Amino acid sequence: MTETATELDRFPELRRGRATTLQFNLGRLCNQACRHCHVDSSPARKGPEDNAQQETVDAAIRLLESDPGLTTVDLTGGAPELNPHFRRLVAKAQELGRTVFVRHNLTVQFEESQSDLPAFFRDHGVVLYCSLPCYLEDNVDKQRGRGVFDKSIEAIQRLNEVGYGKDLELNLVYNPQGPSLPPPQQGLEEDYRQVLGETFGIQFSHLLTITNQPIHRFRDDLERQGALDDYHQLLVEAFNPGTLDGLMCRSTLSLRWDGRLYDCDFNLVQDLPLRDLEGNPLTIEQLVRDGSRSTESLRIAVDKHCFACTAGAGSSCGGSLA
């Protein structure tokens, strides 16, 4: 399919509503280098240019202290746990009465000084979103790396032991292996429960399905296969207007490790910043000064990748939308 302005003309203009979630991408450092990663994270991403420094974390804390409307803190990466300021930020957000989400890749528990993560999460009431793109070993290892499935299963069992999947919320996250839309979320969740429960005794709260974004590694993979145009066409043709009201960009402020603000984690890596009424990119320091209400009704930056969030049943960090 030829890339033309017609595609963008079909995607409606979006405006922001009241921001209730601060999603903070703490950086690109990760113990994995997954084939579908839209952030292009890896163990090599160790530098300050790729990871949040103390001043940015401090600014995020000041924003939470001054803005009670931001009721949820959503921490992502990379592996956010590898940022040296991660635990302080979680503890402070909990102290301020915020709900804390962590995008947890499970295998980070096996990294140095991270084996106590299940107990840390439990003690701070963290809600977990854990990547497990299939209940079959071959499929997981193909997408996330050799040995990841076995480590992921053991990590979930550790989380179950401290109450996750029972009294504490543990959500598993599925994404397709290739250029296709996820299957219906409810039916797939039943399959996960049956296989993981019977085989490994695993319990979890919910399964969430997420559509792969044609960004960074997944885009590169599609280009190598000659499938990028067809995948874009699939997303555009599956556009579902019923998903628009539930898009995370309407109520989420996405903070990048360098202090710049975005509508979502996908715009963050595409460097499509959140802009004020004069068209200037916004930063965390400006938000500390002006408050998150200053972002209401601002235009949301859209591009072709937005069709991944509105295709079929829709897709967000919280799973399907319709």
Short mmCIF file of N, CA, C and O in Angstrom, two decimals, residues 24-31 45-48 50-58 75-90 108 113-114 117 120 256-258:
data_model
loop_
_atom_site.label_atom_id
_atom_site.label_comp_id
_atom_site.label_asym_id
_atom_site.label_seq_id
_atom_site.Cartn_x
_atom_site.Cartn_y
_atom_site.Cartn_z
N PHE A 24 4.77 7.18 33.15
CA PHE A 24 6.17 7.62 33.17
C PHE A 24 7.03 6.51 32.59
O PHE A 24 7.15 5.43 33.18
N ASN A 25 7.62 6.77 31.42
CA ASN A 25 8.57 5.82 30.84
C ASN A 25 9.94 6.15 31.42
O ASN A 25 10.56 7.15 31.06
N LEU A 26 10.42 5.28 32.31
CA LEU A 26 11.65 5.53 33.05
C LEU A 26 12.91 5.27 32.22
O LEU A 26 14.02 5.56 32.68
N GLY A 27 12.75 4.71 31.04
CA GLY A 27 13.92 4.55 30.19
C GLY A 27 13.92 3.29 29.36
O GLY A 27 13.06 2.42 29.50
N ARG A 28 14.93 3.21 28.50
CA ARG A 28 15.03 2.11 27.55
C ARG A 28 15.88 0.94 28.03
O ARG A 28 16.00 -0.06 27.33
N LEU A 29 16.47 1.05 29.20
CA LEU A 29 17.27 -0.05 29.72
C LEU A 29 16.35 -1.23 30.06
O LEU A 29 15.36 -1.08 30.77
N CYS A 30 16.70 -2.40 29.53
CA CYS A 30 15.90 -3.60 29.74
C CYS A 30 16.81 -4.81 29.71
O CYS A 30 17.86 -4.80 29.06
N ASN A 31 16.41 -5.85 30.41
CA ASN A 31 17.18 -7.10 30.38
C ASN A 31 16.79 -7.97 29.19
O ASN A 31 17.37 -9.04 28.99
N ARG A 45 21.05 -0.18 26.53
CA ARG A 45 20.54 1.18 26.72
C ARG A 45 20.82 1.67 28.15
O ARG A 45 19.90 1.89 28.95
N LYS A 46 22.07 1.86 28.47
CA LYS A 46 22.47 2.18 29.84
C LYS A 46 22.74 3.66 30.08
O LYS A 46 22.87 4.08 31.24
N GLY A 47 22.84 4.44 29.04
CA GLY A 47 23.28 5.83 29.19
C GLY A 47 22.21 6.76 29.73
O GLY A 47 21.02 6.47 29.68
N PRO A 48 22.63 7.93 30.23
CA PRO A 48 21.68 8.92 30.76
C PRO A 48 20.74 9.48 29.69
O PRO A 48 19.66 9.97 30.02
N ASP A 50 19.12 7.77 27.71
CA ASP A 50 18.05 6.79 27.53
C ASP A 50 17.29 6.47 28.80
O ASP A 50 16.38 5.64 28.78
N ASN A 51 17.65 7.10 29.92
CA ASN A 51 17.05 6.74 31.20
C ASN A 51 16.83 7.97 32.06
O ASN A 51 17.64 8.90 32.07
N ALA A 52 15.71 7.96 32.80
CA ALA A 52 15.34 9.10 33.64
C ALA A 52 16.36 9.31 34.74
O ALA A 52 16.77 8.37 35.43
N GLN A 53 16.76 10.56 34.91
CA GLN A 53 17.69 10.94 35.96
C GLN A 53 16.91 11.50 37.16
O GLN A 53 15.71 11.73 37.10
N GLN A 54 17.62 11.74 38.24
CA GLN A 54 16.98 12.12 39.50
C GLN A 54 16.11 13.37 39.35
O GLN A 54 15.01 13.43 39.90
N GLU A 55 16.58 14.37 38.59
CA GLU A 55 15.81 15.61 38.50
C GLU A 55 14.45 15.41 37.82
O GLU A 55 13.46 16.06 38.19
N THR A 56 14.38 14.50 36.86
CA THR A 56 13.10 14.24 36.19
C THR A 56 12.16 13.48 37.12
O THR A 56 10.95 13.76 37.17
N VAL A 57 12.69 12.51 37.85
CA VAL A 57 11.87 11.77 38.83
C VAL A 57 11.39 12.72 39.92
O VAL A 57 10.21 12.67 40.32
N ASP A 58 12.25 13.61 40.39
CA ASP A 58 11.85 14.58 41.41
C ASP A 58 10.73 15.48 40.89
O ASP A 58 9.80 15.84 41.63
N LEU A 75 3.99 3.07 35.50
CA LEU A 75 5.43 3.05 35.26
C LEU A 75 5.80 2.00 34.24
O LEU A 75 5.44 0.83 34.36
N THR A 76 6.54 2.44 33.23
CA THR A 76 6.90 1.56 32.14
C THR A 76 8.34 1.81 31.72
O THR A 76 9.05 2.59 32.31
N GLY A 77 8.80 1.10 30.70
CA GLY A 77 10.18 1.22 30.22
C GLY A 77 10.24 0.73 28.78
O GLY A 77 9.28 0.87 28.03
N GLY A 78 11.35 0.05 28.47
CA GLY A 78 12.30 -0.73 29.20
C GLY A 78 11.70 -1.53 30.36
O GLY A 78 10.51 -1.78 30.44
N ALA A 79 12.61 -1.95 31.21
CA ALA A 79 12.20 -2.53 32.47
C ALA A 79 12.31 -1.42 33.51
O ALA A 79 13.43 -1.07 33.92
N PRO A 80 11.19 -0.83 33.94
CA PRO A 80 11.28 0.33 34.83
C PRO A 80 12.01 0.02 36.13
O PRO A 80 12.62 0.91 36.73
N GLU A 81 11.96 -1.26 36.55
CA GLU A 81 12.59 -1.65 37.81
C GLU A 81 14.11 -1.45 37.79
O GLU A 81 14.74 -1.36 38.85
N LEU A 82 14.71 -1.39 36.60
CA LEU A 82 16.16 -1.23 36.49
C LEU A 82 16.61 0.22 36.64
O LEU A 82 17.80 0.48 36.75
N ASN A 83 15.67 1.15 36.66
CA ASN A 83 16.03 2.54 36.92
C ASN A 83 16.29 2.69 38.42
O ASN A 83 15.49 2.25 39.24
N PRO A 84 17.42 3.30 38.80
CA PRO A 84 17.76 3.37 40.22
C PRO A 84 16.78 4.17 41.07
O PRO A 84 16.80 4.06 42.30
N HIS A 85 15.91 4.96 40.45
CA HIS A 85 14.95 5.77 41.19
C HIS A 85 13.56 5.13 41.25
O HIS A 85 12.63 5.73 41.81
N PHE A 86 13.43 3.94 40.68
CA PHE A 86 12.13 3.28 40.57
C PHE A 86 11.47 3.07 41.93
O PHE A 86 10.30 3.45 42.14
N ARG A 87 12.16 2.48 42.85
CA ARG A 87 11.54 2.12 44.13
C ARG A 87 11.16 3.35 44.94
O ARG A 87 10.11 3.38 45.60
N ARG A 88 11.99 4.36 44.90
CA ARG A 88 11.64 5.61 45.60
C ARG A 88 10.38 6.22 45.02
O ARG A 88 9.50 6.72 45.76
N LEU A 89 10.25 6.19 43.71
CA LEU A 89 9.07 6.75 43.05
C LEU A 89 7.81 5.96 43.41
O LEU A 89 6.76 6.55 43.71
N VAL A 90 7.90 4.64 43.40
CA VAL A 90 6.75 3.81 43.79
C VAL A 90 6.33 4.11 45.22
O VAL A 90 5.14 4.31 45.51
N VAL A 108 12.80 -9.77 34.80
CA VAL A 108 13.67 -8.84 35.51
C VAL A 108 13.86 -9.28 36.96
O VAL A 108 14.83 -8.89 37.63
N SER A 113 19.92 -8.07 42.41
CA SER A 113 19.23 -7.24 43.41
C SER A 113 17.74 -7.05 43.11
O SER A 113 17.12 -6.12 43.66
N GLN A 114 17.14 -7.90 42.28
CA GLN A 114 15.73 -7.75 41.94
C GLN A 114 14.88 -8.93 42.42
O GLN A 114 13.68 -8.96 42.16
N LEU A 117 11.51 -8.35 44.28
CA LEU A 117 10.44 -7.55 43.65
C LEU A 117 9.04 -8.02 44.02
O LEU A 117 8.17 -7.18 44.29
N PHE A 120 8.28 -6.52 47.30
CA PHE A 120 8.20 -5.06 47.18
C PHE A 120 6.87 -4.65 46.56
O PHE A 120 6.20 -3.73 47.05
N ARG A 256 8.33 11.22 29.20
CA ARG A 256 9.53 10.53 28.74
C ARG A 256 10.68 10.77 29.71
O ARG A 256 10.69 11.75 30.44
N TRP A 257 11.65 9.89 29.68
CA TRP A 257 12.79 9.94 30.59
C TRP A 257 13.53 11.26 30.57
O TRP A 257 14.20 11.61 31.53
N ASP A 258 13.41 12.03 29.48
CA ASP A 258 14.13 13.30 29.39
C ASP A 258 13.29 14.49 29.83
O ASP A 258 13.70 15.64 29.69
#
